[in-house]
Amino acid sequence: MLHKQLVWSDTNVHRTTFSCDAVGQRTLKQLANGTRASLSYDDAGQTTALYNLKSGGAVVSSFDDDAVISEALGEEIGRRAYELNQKAGGKEGRRIVRKLTTDLVEIRMQESAMGHVAEYQVRERIELGLSQSTVPDDAGPDIKVRFVE
């Protein structure tokens, strides 16, 4: 499979590398410190797995159940993680990504499953995405969870 690569450096020479597959979907984001996020997609282009890895390869957090997160939700998690890490002086990156993934994906998925037990039990996959409604940034994103048979 053909891959494309983009390298971005800020004024402090912090290098971030992005890799994409042949259809332009981001498959890897690697930061200057070696930490990386790896993404996989299904044939419809939906994210099916997201792994946040330390520079040595240890998994910090992952999302690879039978769930599919929208690209918009993945970008929102990344945007929020970046902002929070900047406020923390660059010292909290992994913890922030783990917390956001837990708060915005895992907990919301579990809450929805408890509220829709019958749908959850017969699902083939879970789809998560951002709602179209506008929500103030400090209230957090409005995330839709859907159980698909």
Short mmCIF file of C-alpha atoms in Angstrom, two decimals, residues 9-64:
data_model
loop_
_atom_site.label_atom_id
_atom_site.label_comp_id
_atom_site.label_asym_id
_atom_site.label_seq_id
_atom_site.Cartn_x
_atom_site.Cartn_y
_atom_site.Cartn_z
CA SER A 9 8.35 21.46 12.68
CA ASP A 10 7.52 24.41 14.89
CA THR A 11 9.88 27.29 15.69
CA ASN A 12 11.38 25.25 18.55
CA VAL A 13 12.23 22.42 16.11
CA HIS A 14 9.66 20.07 17.63
CA ARG A 15 9.12 17.69 14.74
CA THR A 16 5.80 15.95 14.14
CA THR A 17 5.47 13.36 11.39
CA PHE A 18 2.17 12.35 9.82
CA SER A 19 1.75 9.29 7.60
CA CYS A 20 -1.29 8.61 5.42
CA ASP A 21 -2.46 5.62 3.43
CA ALA A 22 -3.07 5.62 -0.31
CA VAL A 23 -6.48 7.31 0.04
CA GLY A 24 -5.18 10.05 2.35
CA GLN A 25 -6.39 8.74 5.71
CA ARG A 26 -3.99 9.50 8.55
CA THR A 27 -2.44 6.24 9.77
CA LEU A 28 0.29 7.59 12.06
CA LYS A 29 1.17 10.74 13.97
CA GLN A 30 4.59 10.70 15.62
CA LEU A 31 5.79 13.45 17.94
CA ALA A 32 9.37 14.59 18.47
CA ASN A 33 9.62 12.61 21.73
CA GLY A 34 8.77 9.38 19.90
CA THR A 35 5.21 8.98 21.18
CA ARG A 36 2.76 8.16 18.42
CA ALA A 37 -0.87 7.59 17.56
CA SER A 38 -1.66 4.81 15.11
CA LEU A 39 -5.04 4.60 13.35
CA SER A 40 -6.75 1.88 11.30
CA TYR A 41 -9.81 2.16 9.06
CA ASP A 42 -12.46 -0.09 7.57
CA ASP A 43 -13.38 -0.15 3.85
CA ALA A 44 -15.88 2.69 4.41
CA GLY A 45 -13.13 4.92 5.80
CA GLN A 46 -14.36 4.77 9.40
CA THR A 47 -11.76 4.63 12.18
CA THR A 48 -11.75 1.13 13.66
CA ALA A 49 -8.71 1.33 15.95
CA LEU A 50 -6.69 4.02 17.65
CA TYR A 51 -3.54 3.26 19.64
CA ASN A 52 -1.58 5.85 21.59
CA LEU A 53 1.94 4.49 22.15
CA LYS A 54 4.96 5.53 24.18
CA SER A 55 8.26 5.93 22.35
CA GLY A 56 9.26 2.38 23.34
CA GLY A 57 6.04 0.95 21.91
CA ALA A 58 4.08 0.44 25.15
CA VAL A 59 0.37 1.16 24.74
CA VAL A 60 -0.77 4.25 26.66
CA SER A 61 -4.39 3.95 25.57
CA SER A 62 -6.26 2.14 22.86
CA PHE A 63 -9.62 1.96 21.25
CA ASP A 64 -10.07 -1.13 19.13
#
